[in-house]
Amino acid sequence: MTEANDLAAAAASPDPRIGLRAAVALRRLADALEVLQVDNARLQGWSWQEIADALDVSRQAVHKKHAGRTPTRAAANAAQASSGPPAPGPGPSLVDERAASQPTTGVSPSAARTPKGEH
């Protein structure tokens, strides 16, 4: 079973502690995915309105949340892969420096099954 499947199973747990910890992990994962894809869209020339429409939010909301950030290298690599020659800079990276210091899912599936205080 994959980590994603374990996390999904933990989210459906009848134990609220496990289910809530899995919900937090899924929220963090969704937030990281949104950042990556907004950056990818901006690097490909999408307008804030196009991004807002895809996310089903207002243009002002998406601009306020994402406008001040430098796009991630992963998004730059994805945009480059779809548009031609390589961009200058360091080699491929799956995450930027900010994300590297934070867990991508917030909690591993095994940690989601461990009651607090019994780690």
PDB file of C-alpha atoms in Angstrom:
ATOM      1  CA  MET A   1       0.000   0.000   0.000  1.00  0.00           C
ATOM      2  CA  THR A   2       1.301   3.460  -0.830  1.00  0.00           C
ATOM      3  CA  GLU A   3       1.760   6.354   1.562  1.00  0.00           C
ATOM      4  CA  ALA A   4      -1.083   8.214  -0.189  1.00  0.00           C
ATOM      5  CA  ASN A   5      -3.418   5.242   0.282  1.00  0.00           C
ATOM      6  CA  ASP A   6      -2.406   4.962   3.936  1.00  0.00           C
ATOM      7  CA  LEU A   7      -3.092   8.667   4.435  1.00  0.00           C
ATOM      8  CA  ALA A   8      -6.495   8.394   2.744  1.00  0.00           C
ATOM      9  CA  ALA A   9      -7.354   5.410   4.940  1.00  0.00           C
ATOM     10  CA  ALA A  10      -6.263   7.337   8.037  1.00  0.00           C
ATOM     11  CA  ALA A  11      -8.536  10.235   7.011  1.00  0.00           C
ATOM     12  CA  ALA A  12     -11.505   7.841   7.077  1.00  0.00           C
ATOM     13  CA  SER A  13     -10.562   6.375  10.474  1.00  0.00           C
ATOM     14  CA  PRO A  14     -13.274   6.160  13.125  1.00  0.00           C
ATOM     15  CA  ASP A  15     -10.650   7.425  15.619  1.00  0.00           C
ATOM     16  CA  PRO A  16     -10.946  11.246  15.553  1.00  0.00           C
ATOM     17  CA  ARG A  17      -7.290  11.734  16.510  1.00  0.00           C
ATOM     18  CA  ILE A  18      -6.122   9.736  13.503  1.00  0.00           C
ATOM     19  CA  GLY A  19      -8.685  11.259  11.151  1.00  0.00           C
ATOM     20  CA  LEU A  20      -7.933  14.832  12.201  1.00  0.00           C
ATOM     21  CA  ARG A  21      -4.170  14.386  11.915  1.00  0.00           C
ATOM     22  CA  ALA A  22      -4.682  12.950   8.440  1.00  0.00           C
ATOM     23  CA  ALA A  23      -6.906  15.939   7.559  1.00  0.00           C
ATOM     24  CA  VAL A  24      -4.085  18.293   8.571  1.00  0.00           C
ATOM     25  CA  ALA A  25      -1.605  16.340   6.456  1.00  0.00           C
ATOM     26  CA  LEU A  26      -3.939  16.409   3.457  1.00  0.00           C
ATOM     27  CA  ARG A  27      -4.519  20.162   3.870  1.00  0.00           C
ATOM     28  CA  ARG A  28      -0.767  20.802   3.876  1.00  0.00           C
ATOM     29  CA  LEU A  29      -0.336  18.628   0.813  1.00  0.00           C
ATOM     30  CA  ALA A  30      -3.150  20.446  -1.018  1.00  0.00           C
ATOM     31  CA  ASP A  31      -1.629  23.838  -0.108  1.00  0.00           C
ATOM     32  CA  ALA A  32       1.783  22.786  -1.440  1.00  0.00           C
ATOM     33  CA  LEU A  33       0.190  21.479  -4.656  1.00  0.00           C
ATOM     34  CA  GLU A  34      -1.693  24.766  -5.123  1.00  0.00           C
ATOM     35  CA  VAL A  35       1.521  26.780  -4.731  1.00  0.00           C
ATOM     36  CA  LEU A  36       3.300  24.582  -7.269  1.00  0.00           C
ATOM     37  CA  GLN A  37       0.508  24.810  -9.841  1.00  0.00           C
ATOM     38  CA  VAL A  38      -0.089  28.559  -9.421  1.00  0.00           C
ATOM     39  CA  ASP A  39       3.626  29.112  -9.975  1.00  0.00           C
ATOM     40  CA  ASN A  40       3.505  26.785 -12.987  1.00  0.00           C
ATOM     41  CA  ALA A  41       0.546  28.700 -14.432  1.00  0.00           C
ATOM     42  CA  ARG A  42       2.211  32.094 -13.915  1.00  0.00           C
ATOM     43  CA  LEU A  43       5.437  30.888 -15.547  1.00  0.00           C
ATOM     44  CA  GLN A  44       3.343  29.769 -18.540  1.00  0.00           C
ATOM     45  CA  GLY A  45       1.773  33.214 -18.822  1.00  0.00           C
ATOM     46  CA  TRP A  46      -1.617  32.620 -17.216  1.00  0.00           C
ATOM     47  CA  SER A  47      -3.374  35.706 -15.901  1.00  0.00           C
ATOM     48  CA  TRP A  48      -4.512  35.986 -12.306  1.00  0.00           C
ATOM     49  CA  GLN A  49      -8.096  35.757 -13.601  1.00  0.00           C
ATOM     50  CA  GLU A  50      -7.424  32.453 -15.400  1.00  0.00           C
ATOM     51  CA  ILE A  51      -5.857  31.011 -12.243  1.00  0.00           C
ATOM     52  CA  ALA A  52      -8.729  32.291 -10.108  1.00  0.00           C
ATOM     53  CA  ASP A  53     -11.267  30.702 -12.447  1.00  0.00           C
ATOM     54  CA  ALA A  54      -9.453  27.339 -12.274  1.00  0.00           C
ATOM     55  CA  LEU A  55      -9.340  27.510  -8.453  1.00  0.00           C
ATOM     56  CA  ASP A  56     -12.944  28.750  -8.213  1.00  0.00           C
ATOM     57  CA  VAL A  57     -11.939  31.853  -6.208  1.00  0.00           C
ATOM     58  CA  SER A  58     -11.811  35.567  -6.966  1.00  0.00           C
ATOM     59  CA  ARG A  59      -8.906  37.137  -8.834  1.00  0.00           C
ATOM     60  CA  GLN A  60      -8.258  39.321  -5.787  1.00  0.00           C
ATOM     61  CA  ALA A  61      -8.088  36.304  -3.465  1.00  0.00           C
ATOM     62  CA  VAL A  62      -5.599  34.373  -5.583  1.00  0.00           C
ATOM     63  CA  HIS A  63      -3.475  37.472  -6.203  1.00  0.00           C
ATOM     64  CA  LYS A  64      -3.371  38.324  -2.495  1.00  0.00           C
ATOM     65  CA  LYS A  65      -2.359  34.770  -1.585  1.00  0.00           C
ATOM     66  CA  HIS A  66       0.259  34.157  -4.279  1.00  0.00           C
ATOM     67  CA  ALA A  67       1.514  37.435  -5.806  1.00  0.00           C
ATOM     68  CA  GLY A  68       4.452  38.169  -3.489  1.00  0.00           C
ATOM     69  CA  ARG A  69       6.189  34.818  -3.890  1.00  0.00           C
ATOM     70  CA  THR A  70       9.033  33.813  -6.172  1.00  0.00           C
ATOM     71  CA  PRO A  71       8.004  30.783  -8.258  1.00  0.00           C
ATOM     72  CA  THR A  72       9.385  27.422  -7.153  1.00  0.00           C
ATOM     73  CA  ARG A  73      12.100  25.701  -9.158  1.00  0.00           C
ATOM     74  CA  ALA A  74       9.816  22.695  -9.576  1.00  0.00           C
ATOM     75  CA  ALA A  75       7.243  24.908 -11.295  1.00  0.00           C
ATOM     76  CA  ALA A  76       9.961  26.460 -13.449  1.00  0.00           C
ATOM     77  CA  ASN A  77      11.091  22.976 -14.481  1.00  0.00           C
ATOM     78  CA  ALA A  78       7.505  21.971 -15.308  1.00  0.00           C
ATOM     79  CA  ALA A  79       6.964  25.141 -17.345  1.00  0.00           C
ATOM     80  CA  GLN A  80      10.283  24.655 -19.130  1.00  0.00           C
ATOM     81  CA  ALA A  81       9.402  21.055 -19.990  1.00  0.00           C
ATOM     82  CA  SER A  82       6.291  22.262 -21.776  1.00  0.00           C
ATOM     83  CA  SER A  83       7.839  25.293 -23.481  1.00  0.00           C
ATOM     84  CA  GLY A  84      11.248  24.435 -24.859  1.00  0.00           C
ATOM     85  CA  PRO A  85      14.847  25.353 -23.958  1.00  0.00           C
ATOM     86  CA  PRO A  86      16.081  25.124 -20.368  1.00  0.00           C
ATOM     87  CA  ALA A  87      15.910  28.128 -18.081  1.00  0.00           C
ATOM     88  CA  PRO A  88      19.192  29.391 -16.612  1.00  0.00           C
ATOM     89  CA  GLY A  89      19.963  28.473 -13.026  1.00  0.00           C
ATOM     90  CA  PRO A  90      20.600  25.455 -10.842  1.00  0.00           C
ATOM     91  CA  GLY A  91      19.613  21.951 -11.814  1.00  0.00           C
ATOM     92  CA  PRO A  92      16.252  20.295 -11.248  1.00  0.00           C
ATOM     93  CA  SER A  93      14.722  20.307  -7.805  1.00  0.00           C
ATOM     94  CA  LEU A  94      11.441  18.874  -6.599  1.00  0.00           C
ATOM     95  CA  VAL A  95      10.928  21.597  -4.008  1.00  0.00           C
ATOM     96  CA  ASP A  96      12.145  25.087  -3.354  1.00  0.00           C
ATOM     97  CA  GLU A  97      14.145  26.072  -0.286  1.00  0.00           C
ATOM     98  CA  ARG A  98      11.036  27.060   1.726  1.00  0.00           C
ATOM     99  CA  ALA A  99       9.296  23.769   1.166  1.00  0.00           C
ATOM    100  CA  ALA A 100      12.466  21.740   1.827  1.00  0.00           C
ATOM    101  CA  SER A 101      12.376  22.744   5.474  1.00  0.00           C
ATOM    102  CA  GLN A 102       8.754  21.573   5.899  1.00  0.00           C
ATOM    103  CA  PRO A 103       7.252  18.107   5.544  1.00  0.00           C
ATOM    104  CA  THR A 104       5.186  17.764   2.386  1.00  0.00           C
ATOM    105  CA  THR A 105       2.310  15.955   4.039  1.00  0.00           C
ATOM    106  CA  GLY A 106       2.759  17.209   7.588  1.00  0.00           C
ATOM    107  CA  VAL A 107       2.503  13.731   9.083  1.00  0.00           C
ATOM    108  CA  SER A 108       3.393  10.288   7.862  1.00  0.00           C
ATOM    109  CA  PRO A 109       0.645   7.694   7.768  1.00  0.00           C
ATOM    110  CA  SER A 110       2.388   5.766  10.554  1.00  0.00           C
ATOM    111  CA  ALA A 111       2.516   8.925  12.698  1.00  0.00           C
ATOM    112  CA  ALA A 112      -1.169   9.508  11.990  1.00  0.00           C
ATOM    113  CA  ARG A 113      -1.887   6.139  13.601  1.00  0.00           C
ATOM    114  CA  THR A 114       0.223   6.840  16.704  1.00  0.00           C
ATOM    115  CA  PRO A 115      -1.684   8.509  19.564  1.00  0.00           C
ATOM    116  CA  LYS A 116      -0.092  11.705  20.850  1.00  0.00           C
ATOM    117  CA  GLY A 117       2.506  11.057  23.543  1.00  0.00           C
ATOM    118  CA  GLU A 118       3.297   7.522  22.309  1.00  0.00           C
ATOM    119  CA  HIS A 119       5.800   8.384  19.541  1.00  0.00           C
TER     120      HIS A 119
END
